[in-house]
CSV table of C-alpha atoms in Angstrom, one decimal:
chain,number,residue,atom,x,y,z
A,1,UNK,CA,0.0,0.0,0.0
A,2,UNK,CA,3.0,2.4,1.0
A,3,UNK,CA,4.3,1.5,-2.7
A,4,UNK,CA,1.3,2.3,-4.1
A,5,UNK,CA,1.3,5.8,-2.2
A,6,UNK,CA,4.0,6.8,-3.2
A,7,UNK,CA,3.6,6.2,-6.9
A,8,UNK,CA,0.1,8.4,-6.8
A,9,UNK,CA,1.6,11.0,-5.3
A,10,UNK,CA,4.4,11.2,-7.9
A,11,UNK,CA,2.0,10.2,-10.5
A,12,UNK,CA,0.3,13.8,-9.4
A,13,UNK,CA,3.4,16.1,-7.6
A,14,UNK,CA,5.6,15.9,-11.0
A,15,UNK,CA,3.6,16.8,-13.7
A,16,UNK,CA,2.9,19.6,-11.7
A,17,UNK,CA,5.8,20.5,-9.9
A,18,UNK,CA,7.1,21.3,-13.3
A,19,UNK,CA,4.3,23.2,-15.2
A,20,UNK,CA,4.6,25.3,-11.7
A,21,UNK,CA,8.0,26.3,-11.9
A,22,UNK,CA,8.2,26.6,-15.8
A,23,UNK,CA,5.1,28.3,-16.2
A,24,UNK,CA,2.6,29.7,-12.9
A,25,UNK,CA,6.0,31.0,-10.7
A,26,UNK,CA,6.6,32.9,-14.2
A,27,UNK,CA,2.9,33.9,-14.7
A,28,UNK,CA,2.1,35.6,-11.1
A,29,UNK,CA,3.7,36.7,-8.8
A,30,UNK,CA,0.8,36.7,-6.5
A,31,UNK,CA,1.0,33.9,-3.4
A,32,UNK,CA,-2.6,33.4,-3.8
A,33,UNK,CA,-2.7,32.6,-7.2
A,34,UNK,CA,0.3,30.2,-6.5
A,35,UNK,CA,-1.2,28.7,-3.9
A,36,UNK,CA,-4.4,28.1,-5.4
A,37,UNK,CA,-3.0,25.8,-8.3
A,38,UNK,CA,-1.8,23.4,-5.8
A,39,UNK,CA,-5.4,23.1,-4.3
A,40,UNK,CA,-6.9,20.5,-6.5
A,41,UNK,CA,-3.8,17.9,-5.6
A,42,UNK,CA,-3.9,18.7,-2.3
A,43,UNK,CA,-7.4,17.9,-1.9
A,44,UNK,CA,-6.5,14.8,-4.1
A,45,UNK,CA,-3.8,13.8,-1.8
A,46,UNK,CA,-6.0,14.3,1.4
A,47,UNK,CA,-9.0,12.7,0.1
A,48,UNK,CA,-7.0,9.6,-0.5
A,49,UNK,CA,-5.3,9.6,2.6
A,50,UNK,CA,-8.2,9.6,4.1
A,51,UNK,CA,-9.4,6.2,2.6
A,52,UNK,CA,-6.5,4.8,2.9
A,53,UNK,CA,-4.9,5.5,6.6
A,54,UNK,CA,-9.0,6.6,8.4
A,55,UNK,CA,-11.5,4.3,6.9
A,56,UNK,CA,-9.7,0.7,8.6
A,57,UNK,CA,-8.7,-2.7,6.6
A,58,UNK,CA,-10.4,-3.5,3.1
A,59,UNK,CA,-11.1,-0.2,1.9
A,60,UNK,CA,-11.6,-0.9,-2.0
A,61,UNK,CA,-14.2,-3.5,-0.6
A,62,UNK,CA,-16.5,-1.2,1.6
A,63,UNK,CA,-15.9,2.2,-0.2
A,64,UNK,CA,-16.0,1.1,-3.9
A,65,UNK,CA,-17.8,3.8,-5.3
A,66,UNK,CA,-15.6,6.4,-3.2
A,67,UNK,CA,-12.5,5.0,-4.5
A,68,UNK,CA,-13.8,4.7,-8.0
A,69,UNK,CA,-14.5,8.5,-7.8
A,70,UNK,CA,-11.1,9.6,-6.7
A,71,UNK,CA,-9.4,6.9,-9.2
A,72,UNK,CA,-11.1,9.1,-12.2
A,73,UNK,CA,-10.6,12.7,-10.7
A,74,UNK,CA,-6.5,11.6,-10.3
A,75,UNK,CA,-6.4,10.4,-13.8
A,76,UNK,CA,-8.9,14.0,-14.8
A,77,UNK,CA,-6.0,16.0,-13.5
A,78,UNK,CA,-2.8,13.8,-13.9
A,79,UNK,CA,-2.7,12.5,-17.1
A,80,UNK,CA,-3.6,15.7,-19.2
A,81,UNK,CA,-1.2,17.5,-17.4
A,82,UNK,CA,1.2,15.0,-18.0
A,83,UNK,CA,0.8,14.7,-21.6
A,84,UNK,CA,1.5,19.0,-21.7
A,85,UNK,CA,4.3,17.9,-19.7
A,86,UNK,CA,5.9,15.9,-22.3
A,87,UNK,CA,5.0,17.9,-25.3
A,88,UNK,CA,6.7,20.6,-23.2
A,89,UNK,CA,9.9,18.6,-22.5
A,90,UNK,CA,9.7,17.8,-26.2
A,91,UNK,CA,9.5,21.4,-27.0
A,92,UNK,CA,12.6,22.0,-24.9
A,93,UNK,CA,14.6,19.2,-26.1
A,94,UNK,CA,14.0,20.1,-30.1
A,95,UNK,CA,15.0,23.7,-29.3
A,96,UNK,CA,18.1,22.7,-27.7
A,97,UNK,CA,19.0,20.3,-30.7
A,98,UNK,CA,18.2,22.7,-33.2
A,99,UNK,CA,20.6,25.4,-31.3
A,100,UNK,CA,23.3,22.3,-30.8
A,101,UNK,CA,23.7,22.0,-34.8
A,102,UNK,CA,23.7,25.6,-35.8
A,103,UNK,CA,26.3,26.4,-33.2
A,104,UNK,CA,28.4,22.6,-34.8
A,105,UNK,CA,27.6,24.1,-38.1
A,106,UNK,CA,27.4,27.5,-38.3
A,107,UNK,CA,29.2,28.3,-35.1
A,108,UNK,CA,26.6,31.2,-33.9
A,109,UNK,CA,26.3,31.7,-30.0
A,110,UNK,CA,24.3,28.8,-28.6
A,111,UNK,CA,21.4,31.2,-27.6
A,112,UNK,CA,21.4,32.7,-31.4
A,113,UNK,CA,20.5,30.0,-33.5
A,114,UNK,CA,20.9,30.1,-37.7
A,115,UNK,CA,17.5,29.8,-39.7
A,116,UNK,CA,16.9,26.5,-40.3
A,117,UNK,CA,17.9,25.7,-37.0
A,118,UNK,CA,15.3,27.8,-35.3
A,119,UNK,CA,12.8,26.1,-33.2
A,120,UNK,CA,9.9,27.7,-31.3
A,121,UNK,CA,8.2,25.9,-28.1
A,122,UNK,CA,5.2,27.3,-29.1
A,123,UNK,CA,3.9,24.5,-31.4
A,124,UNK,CA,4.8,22.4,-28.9
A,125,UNK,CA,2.8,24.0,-26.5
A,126,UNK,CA,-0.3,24.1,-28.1
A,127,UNK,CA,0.2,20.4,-29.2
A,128,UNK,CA,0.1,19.6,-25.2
A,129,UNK,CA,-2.6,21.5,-24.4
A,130,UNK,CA,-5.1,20.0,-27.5
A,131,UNK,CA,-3.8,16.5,-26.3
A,132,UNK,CA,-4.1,16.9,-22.8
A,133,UNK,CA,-7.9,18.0,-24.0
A,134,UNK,CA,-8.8,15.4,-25.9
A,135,UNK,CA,-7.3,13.1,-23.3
A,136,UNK,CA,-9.3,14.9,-20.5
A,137,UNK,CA,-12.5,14.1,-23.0
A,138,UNK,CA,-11.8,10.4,-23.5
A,139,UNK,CA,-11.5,9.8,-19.6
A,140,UNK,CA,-14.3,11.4,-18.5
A,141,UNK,CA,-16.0,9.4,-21.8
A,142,UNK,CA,-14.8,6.1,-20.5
A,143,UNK,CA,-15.9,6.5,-16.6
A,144,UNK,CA,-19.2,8.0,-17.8
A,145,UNK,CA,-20.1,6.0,-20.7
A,146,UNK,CA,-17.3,3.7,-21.5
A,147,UNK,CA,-18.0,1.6,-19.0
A,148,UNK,CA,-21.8,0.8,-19.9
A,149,UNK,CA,-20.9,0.8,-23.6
A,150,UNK,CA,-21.8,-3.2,-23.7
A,151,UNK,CA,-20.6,-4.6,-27.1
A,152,UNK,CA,-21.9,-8.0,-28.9
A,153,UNK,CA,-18.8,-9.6,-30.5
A,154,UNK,CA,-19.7,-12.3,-33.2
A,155,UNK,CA,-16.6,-14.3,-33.5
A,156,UNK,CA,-16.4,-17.9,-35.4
A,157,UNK,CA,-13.9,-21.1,-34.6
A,158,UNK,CA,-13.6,-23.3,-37.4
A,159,UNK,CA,-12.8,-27.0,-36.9
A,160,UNK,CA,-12.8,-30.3,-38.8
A,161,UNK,CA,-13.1,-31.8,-35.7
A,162,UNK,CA,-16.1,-30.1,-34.3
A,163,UNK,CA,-19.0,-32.8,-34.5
A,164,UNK,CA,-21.6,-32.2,-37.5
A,165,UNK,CA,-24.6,-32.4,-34.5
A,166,UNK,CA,-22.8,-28.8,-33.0
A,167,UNK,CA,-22.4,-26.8,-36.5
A,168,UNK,CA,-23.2,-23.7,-35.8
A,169,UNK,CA,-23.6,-24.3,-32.2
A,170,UNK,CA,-23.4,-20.8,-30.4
A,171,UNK,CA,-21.2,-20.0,-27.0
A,172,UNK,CA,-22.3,-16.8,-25.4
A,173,UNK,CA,-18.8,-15.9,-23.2
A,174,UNK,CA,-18.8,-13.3,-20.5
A,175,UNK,CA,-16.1,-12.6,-17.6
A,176,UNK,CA,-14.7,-10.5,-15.4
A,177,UNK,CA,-18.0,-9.0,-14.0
A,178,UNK,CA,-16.6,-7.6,-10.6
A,179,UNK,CA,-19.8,-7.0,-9.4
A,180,UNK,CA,-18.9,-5.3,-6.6
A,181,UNK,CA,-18.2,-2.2,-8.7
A,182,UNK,CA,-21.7,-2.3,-9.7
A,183,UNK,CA,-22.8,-1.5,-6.4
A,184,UNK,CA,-25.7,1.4,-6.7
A,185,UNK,CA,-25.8,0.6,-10.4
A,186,UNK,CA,-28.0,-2.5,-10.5
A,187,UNK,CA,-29.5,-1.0,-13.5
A,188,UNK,CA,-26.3,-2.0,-16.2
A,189,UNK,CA,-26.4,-4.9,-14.9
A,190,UNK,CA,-29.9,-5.5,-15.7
A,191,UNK,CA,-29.3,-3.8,-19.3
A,192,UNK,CA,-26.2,-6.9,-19.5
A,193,UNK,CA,-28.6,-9.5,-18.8
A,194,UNK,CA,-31.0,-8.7,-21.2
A,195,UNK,CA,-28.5,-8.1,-24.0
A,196,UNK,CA,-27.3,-11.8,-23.4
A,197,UNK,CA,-30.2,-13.1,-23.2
A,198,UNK,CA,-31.4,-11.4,-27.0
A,199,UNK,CA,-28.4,-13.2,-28.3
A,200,UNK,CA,-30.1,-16.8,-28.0
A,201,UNK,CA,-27.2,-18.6,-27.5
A,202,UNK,CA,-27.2,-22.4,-27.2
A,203,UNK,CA,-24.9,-22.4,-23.7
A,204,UNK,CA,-23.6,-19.7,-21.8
A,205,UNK,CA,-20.0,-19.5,-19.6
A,206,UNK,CA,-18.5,-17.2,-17.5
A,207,UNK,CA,-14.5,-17.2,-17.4
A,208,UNK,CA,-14.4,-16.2,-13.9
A,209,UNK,CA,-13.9,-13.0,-11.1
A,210,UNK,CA,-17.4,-12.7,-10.4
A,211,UNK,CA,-16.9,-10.4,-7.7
A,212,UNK,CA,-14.0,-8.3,-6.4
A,213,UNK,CA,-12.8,-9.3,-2.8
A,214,UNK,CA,-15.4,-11.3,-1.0
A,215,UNK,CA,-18.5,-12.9,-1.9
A,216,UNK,CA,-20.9,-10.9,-0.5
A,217,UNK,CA,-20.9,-8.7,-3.3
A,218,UNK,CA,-23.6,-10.9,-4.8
A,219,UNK,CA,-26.1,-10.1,-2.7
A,220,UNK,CA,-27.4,-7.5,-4.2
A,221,UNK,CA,-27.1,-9.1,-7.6
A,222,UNK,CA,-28.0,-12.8,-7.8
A,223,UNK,CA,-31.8,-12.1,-8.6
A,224,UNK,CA,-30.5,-9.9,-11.5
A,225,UNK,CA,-27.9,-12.6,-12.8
A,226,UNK,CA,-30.4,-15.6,-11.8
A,227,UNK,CA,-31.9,-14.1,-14.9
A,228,UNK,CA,-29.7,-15.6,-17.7
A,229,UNK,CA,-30.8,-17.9,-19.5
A,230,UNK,CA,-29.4,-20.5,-22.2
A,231,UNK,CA,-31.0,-24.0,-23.3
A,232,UNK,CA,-27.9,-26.0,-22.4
A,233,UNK,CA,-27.5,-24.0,-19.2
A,234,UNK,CA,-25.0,-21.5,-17.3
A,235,UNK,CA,-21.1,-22.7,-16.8
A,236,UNK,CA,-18.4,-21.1,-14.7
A,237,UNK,CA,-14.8,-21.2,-13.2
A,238,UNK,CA,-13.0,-19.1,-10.6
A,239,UNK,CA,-11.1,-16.2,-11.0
A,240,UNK,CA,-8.1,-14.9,-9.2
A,241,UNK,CA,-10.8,-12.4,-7.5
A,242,UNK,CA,-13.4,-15.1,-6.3
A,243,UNK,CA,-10.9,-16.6,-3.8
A,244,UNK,CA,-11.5,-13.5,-1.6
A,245,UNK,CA,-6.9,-13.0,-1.4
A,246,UNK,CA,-7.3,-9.2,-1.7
A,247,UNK,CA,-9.4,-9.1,1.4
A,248,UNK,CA,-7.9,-8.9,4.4
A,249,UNK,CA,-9.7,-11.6,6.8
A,250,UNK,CA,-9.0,-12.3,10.6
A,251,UNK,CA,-8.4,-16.1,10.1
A,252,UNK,CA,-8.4,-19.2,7.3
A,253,UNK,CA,-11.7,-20.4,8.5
A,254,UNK,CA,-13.1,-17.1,7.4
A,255,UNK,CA,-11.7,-17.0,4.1
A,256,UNK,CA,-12.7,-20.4,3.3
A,257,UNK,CA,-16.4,-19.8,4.2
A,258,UNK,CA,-16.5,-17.2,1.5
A,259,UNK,CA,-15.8,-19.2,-1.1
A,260,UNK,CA,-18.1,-21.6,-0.2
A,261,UNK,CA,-20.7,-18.9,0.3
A,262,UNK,CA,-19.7,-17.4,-3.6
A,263,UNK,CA,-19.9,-21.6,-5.1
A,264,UNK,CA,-23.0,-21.8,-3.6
A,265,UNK,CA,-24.8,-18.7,-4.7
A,266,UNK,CA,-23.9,-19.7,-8.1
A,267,UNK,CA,-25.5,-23.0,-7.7
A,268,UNK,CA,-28.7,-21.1,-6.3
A,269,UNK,CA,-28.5,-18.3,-9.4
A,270,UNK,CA,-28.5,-21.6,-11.8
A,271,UNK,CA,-24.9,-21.8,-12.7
A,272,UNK,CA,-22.9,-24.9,-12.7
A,273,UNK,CA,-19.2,-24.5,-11.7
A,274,UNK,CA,-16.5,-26.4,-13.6
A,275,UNK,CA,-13.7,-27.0,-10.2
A,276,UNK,CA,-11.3,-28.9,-12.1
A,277,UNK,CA,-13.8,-31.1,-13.8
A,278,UNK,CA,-15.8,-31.2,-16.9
A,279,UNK,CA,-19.2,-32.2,-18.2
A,280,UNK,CA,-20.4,-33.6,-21.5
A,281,UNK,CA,-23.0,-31.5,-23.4
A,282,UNK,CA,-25.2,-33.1,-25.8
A,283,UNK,CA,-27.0,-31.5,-29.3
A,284,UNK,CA,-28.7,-32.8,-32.1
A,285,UNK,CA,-27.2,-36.2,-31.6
A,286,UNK,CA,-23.7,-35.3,-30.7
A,287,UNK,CA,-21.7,-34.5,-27.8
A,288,UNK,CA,-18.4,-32.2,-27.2
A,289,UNK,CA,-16.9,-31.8,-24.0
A,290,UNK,CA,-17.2,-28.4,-22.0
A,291,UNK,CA,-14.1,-28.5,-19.5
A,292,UNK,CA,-13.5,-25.7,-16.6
A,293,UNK,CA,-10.4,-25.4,-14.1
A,294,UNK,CA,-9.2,-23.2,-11.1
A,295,UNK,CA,-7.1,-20.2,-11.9
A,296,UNK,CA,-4.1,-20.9,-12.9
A,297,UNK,CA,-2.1,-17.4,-13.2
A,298,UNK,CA,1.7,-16.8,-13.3
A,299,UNK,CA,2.8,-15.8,-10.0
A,300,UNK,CA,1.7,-14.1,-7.6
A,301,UNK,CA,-1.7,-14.6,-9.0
A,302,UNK,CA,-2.7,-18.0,-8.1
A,303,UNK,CA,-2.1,-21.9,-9.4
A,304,UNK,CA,-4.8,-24.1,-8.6
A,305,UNK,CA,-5.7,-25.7,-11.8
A,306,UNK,CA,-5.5,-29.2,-12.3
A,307,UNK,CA,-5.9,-30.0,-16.1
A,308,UNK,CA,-4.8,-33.8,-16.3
A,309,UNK,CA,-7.8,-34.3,-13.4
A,310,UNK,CA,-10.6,-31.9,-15.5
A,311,UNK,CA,-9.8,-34.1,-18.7
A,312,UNK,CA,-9.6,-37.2,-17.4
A,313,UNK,CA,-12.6,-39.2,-19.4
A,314,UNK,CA,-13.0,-36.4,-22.1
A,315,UNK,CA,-10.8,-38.4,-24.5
A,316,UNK,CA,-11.5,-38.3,-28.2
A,317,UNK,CA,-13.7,-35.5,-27.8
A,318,UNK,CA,-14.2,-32.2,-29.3
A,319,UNK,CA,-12.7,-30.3,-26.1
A,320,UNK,CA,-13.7,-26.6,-24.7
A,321,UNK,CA,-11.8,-25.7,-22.1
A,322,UNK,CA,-12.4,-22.3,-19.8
A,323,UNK,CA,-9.2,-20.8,-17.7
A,324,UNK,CA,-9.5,-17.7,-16.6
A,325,UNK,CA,-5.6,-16.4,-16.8
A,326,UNK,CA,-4.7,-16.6,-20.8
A,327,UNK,CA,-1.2,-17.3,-20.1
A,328,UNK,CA,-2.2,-20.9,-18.8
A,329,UNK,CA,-2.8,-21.4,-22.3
A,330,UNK,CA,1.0,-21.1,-23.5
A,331,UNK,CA,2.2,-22.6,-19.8
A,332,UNK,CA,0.2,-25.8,-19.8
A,333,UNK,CA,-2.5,-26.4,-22.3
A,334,UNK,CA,-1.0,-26.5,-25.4
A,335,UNK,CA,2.2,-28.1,-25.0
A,336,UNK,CA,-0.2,-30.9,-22.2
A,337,UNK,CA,-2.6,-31.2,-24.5
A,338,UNK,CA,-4.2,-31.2,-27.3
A,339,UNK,CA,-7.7,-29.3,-26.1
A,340,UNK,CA,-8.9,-27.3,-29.3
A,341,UNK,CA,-10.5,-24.3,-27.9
A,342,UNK,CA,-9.2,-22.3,-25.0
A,343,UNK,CA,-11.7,-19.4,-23.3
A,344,UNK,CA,-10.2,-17.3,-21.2
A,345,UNK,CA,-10.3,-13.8,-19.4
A,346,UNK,CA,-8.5,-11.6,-16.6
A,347,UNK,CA,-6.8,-8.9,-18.9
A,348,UNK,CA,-9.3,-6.5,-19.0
A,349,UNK,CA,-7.0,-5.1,-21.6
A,350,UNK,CA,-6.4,-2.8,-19.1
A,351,UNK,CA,-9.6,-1.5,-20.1
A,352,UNK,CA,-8.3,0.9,-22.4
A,353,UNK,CA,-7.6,0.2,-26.4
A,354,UNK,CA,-6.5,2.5,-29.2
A,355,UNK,CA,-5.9,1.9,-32.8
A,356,UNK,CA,-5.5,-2.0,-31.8
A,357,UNK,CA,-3.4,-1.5,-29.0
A,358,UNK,CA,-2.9,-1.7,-25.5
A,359,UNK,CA,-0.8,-1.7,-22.6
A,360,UNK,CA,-1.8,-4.8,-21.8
A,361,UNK,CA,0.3,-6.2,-24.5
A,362,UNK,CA,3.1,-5.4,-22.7
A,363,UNK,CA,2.9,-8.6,-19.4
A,364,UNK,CA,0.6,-10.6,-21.5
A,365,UNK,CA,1.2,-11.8,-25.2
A,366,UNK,CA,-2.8,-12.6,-25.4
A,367,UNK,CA,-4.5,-10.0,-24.1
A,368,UNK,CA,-7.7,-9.7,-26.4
A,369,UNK,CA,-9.6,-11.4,-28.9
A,370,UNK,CA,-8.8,-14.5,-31.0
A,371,UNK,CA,-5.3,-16.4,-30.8
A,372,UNK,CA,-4.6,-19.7,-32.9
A,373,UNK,CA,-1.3,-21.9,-33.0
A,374,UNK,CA,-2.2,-24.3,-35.8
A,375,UNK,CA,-5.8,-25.0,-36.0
A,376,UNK,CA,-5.6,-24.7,-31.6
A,377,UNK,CA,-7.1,-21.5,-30.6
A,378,UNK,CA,-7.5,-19.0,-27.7
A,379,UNK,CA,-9.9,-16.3,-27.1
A,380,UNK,CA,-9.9,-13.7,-24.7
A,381,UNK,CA,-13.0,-12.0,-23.5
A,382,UNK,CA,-11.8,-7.9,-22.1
A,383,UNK,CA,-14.5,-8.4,-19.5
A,384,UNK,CA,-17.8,-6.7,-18.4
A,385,UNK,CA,-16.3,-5.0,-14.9
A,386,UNK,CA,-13.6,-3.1,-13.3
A,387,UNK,CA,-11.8,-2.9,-9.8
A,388,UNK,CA,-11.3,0.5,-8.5
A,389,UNK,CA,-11.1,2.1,-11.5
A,390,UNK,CA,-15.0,3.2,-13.1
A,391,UNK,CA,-13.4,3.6,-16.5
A,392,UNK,CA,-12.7,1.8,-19.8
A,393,UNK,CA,-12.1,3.3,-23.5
A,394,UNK,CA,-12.1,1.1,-26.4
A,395,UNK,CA,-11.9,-2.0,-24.8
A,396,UNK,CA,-15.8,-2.2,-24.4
A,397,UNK,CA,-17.5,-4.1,-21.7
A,398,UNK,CA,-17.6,-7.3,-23.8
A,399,UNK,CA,-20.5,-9.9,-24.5
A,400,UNK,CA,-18.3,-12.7,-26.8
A,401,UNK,CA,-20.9,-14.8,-28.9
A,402,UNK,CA,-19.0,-17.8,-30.4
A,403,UNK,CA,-20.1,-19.6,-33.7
A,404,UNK,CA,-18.7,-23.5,-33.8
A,405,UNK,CA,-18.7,-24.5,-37.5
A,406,UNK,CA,-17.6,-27.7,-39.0
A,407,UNK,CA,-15.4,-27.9,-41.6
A,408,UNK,CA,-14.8,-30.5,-43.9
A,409,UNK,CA,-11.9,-32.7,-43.9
């Protein structure tokens, strides 16, 4: 938590320190005026120190929507100003290069540059201040609307070895709900359930972190969710969330009871959890096998899957398999297996994509979308939720709808 602090406060006392000193102590003179730009991060800083150090153990878990609120109004102030930041530095740094080669090649004083070697900050300026707009606009986009923007993905795996009896057979995926950020919102979660359920799908999974520290979080919810519907039923796994790790409990006996508590108020909602196990689903004459383990994350997210026991009598089948962490995919099931159809979550893409990319890229090689080695694929579902942060831009709260089709030999 300490760490944490003390990256926030950076995150929020450099960009500033420096458009203070370059700019405000040159604008005014005036104390007042001085004094009154730093306002905003103080109140920032206090606010959050408030939560943090005042409000006792589990914070994120009984003041969600307070957090979520001061996560946005950090990222409203600190990352515009740190995009003028760096369009200023970059102002500074072309200047001085420009000066450095007409003093190497015309030798005039360093301060005197030649034409062409005369560059202005201005442009540079102005190029900060309409990005740190336009970045300003997309966050308070993405915690306003971004993160109710619900978008229907139609995707299609192609096999020869998907059975003829499930051509065409259609996999609704959702994950990473957190519904513990939903908290005073029950109404986008409503909107989610009917939009799943206009899809039709044949079967339904969820690919895990249903809530966001304890299990609890449900209450409010499972009459809501108890509304999905699908003809061959409602499938899920665990997340790294659903263990209840992030929570701070007074003893083992305490933690374990929450999980119970979250396994059986999925049972009660209609949903049948895949523990390291699988079941065999049955249409037009045919069967394929649907198989679900523990999350399996590289460390320190947690390893509890157990593949070889969740496959054990599913072989010869057409095999689905659903981990939440996509890097178990690369770790264990493809070089342990030969499962066709991976369905996985966790990324979030760190909620935010542009032009194709994200920075999720960077700690995780699949981190949206559709992957294939060979004819073996894996598909990653950018979630419905969000923990801490109320904000997502590009990477749409996701509803994946999957198309089996059977190709010939």
């Amino acid at each position: 938590m300490h760490r944490i602090t003390l990256i926030l406060i950076l995150f929020l006392l450099l960009p500033d320190m420096y458009i203070y000193l370059v700019y405000i102590v040159k604008k005014t003179r005036n104390i007042v005026w001085r004094s009154t730009y730093w306002l905003p991060t103080a109140m920032l800083v206090a606010i959050y120190m408030y939560y943090i150090y005042m409000t006792g153990d589990n914070v994120l878990s009984h003041h969600p929507q307070g957090i979520g609120r001061l996560a946005v109004a950090v990222m409203l102030f600190a990352v515009p100003k740190t995009v003028f930041m760096l369009c200023s530095l970059l102002g500074i740094l072309m200047r001085g290069i420009s000066r450095l080669l007409s003093l190497v090649i015309f030798r005039t004083p360093f301060r005197s540059p030649h034409s062409p070697f005369v560059a202005h900050r201005l442009p540079y300026i102005l190029l900060g201040l309409i990005l740190g707009v336009i970045s300003f606009a997309n966050i308070l986009y993405g915690a306003i609307a971004g993160i109710t923007r619900f978008e229907v993905k139609d995707v299609e795996y192609r096999s020869a070895n998907i059975p003829k009896g499930f051509d065409g057979y259609r996999i609704l995926q959702l994950s990473d709900i957190h519904i513990g950020s939903w908290l005073g919102n029950p109404e986008a979660v409503r909107h989610l359930v009917k939009l799943v359920n206009e899809q039709k799908a044949d079967l339904i999974v969820f690919t895990g972190d249903l809530v966001n520290q304890q299990s609890h979080e449900l209450d409010g919810f499972k009459e809501i969710l108890s509304r999905l519907h699908a003809p061959d039923g409602i499938y899920s796994i665990l997340g790294n969330h659903d263990y209840g790790t992030y929570y701070r409990w007074r003893n083992r006996k305490e933690e374990a009871a929450n999980l119970e508590y979250l396994i059986e108020q999925q049972k009660e909602m209609g949903w049948k959890m895949l523990n390291n196990e699988h079941d065999i689903l049955y249409h037009k004459g045919d069967s394929i096998a649907l198989i679900g383990v523990e999350n399996d994350g590289e460390p320190p997210f947690s390893q509890f899957a157990d593949l070889p026991k969740a496959m054990q009598g599913t072989e010869g089948m057409f095999r689905i398999l659903l981990s939440h962490n996509p890097t178990h995919w690369r770790r264990e099931v493809l070089p342990g297996s030969d499962i066709e159809l991976t369905l996985s979550g966790h990324t979030h893409a760190m909620q935010m994509e542009m032009f194709g990319h994200s920075l999720a890229s960077l700690i995780y090689p699949e981190w949206a979308g559709m992957y294939y080695e060979g004819k073996r694929a894996l598909y990653v579902n950018v979630g419905i939720g969000y923990v801490g942060l109320p904000f997502r831009f590009g990477a749409w709260p996701e509803i994946t709808v999957i198309k089996l089709v059977s190709e010939n030999e």
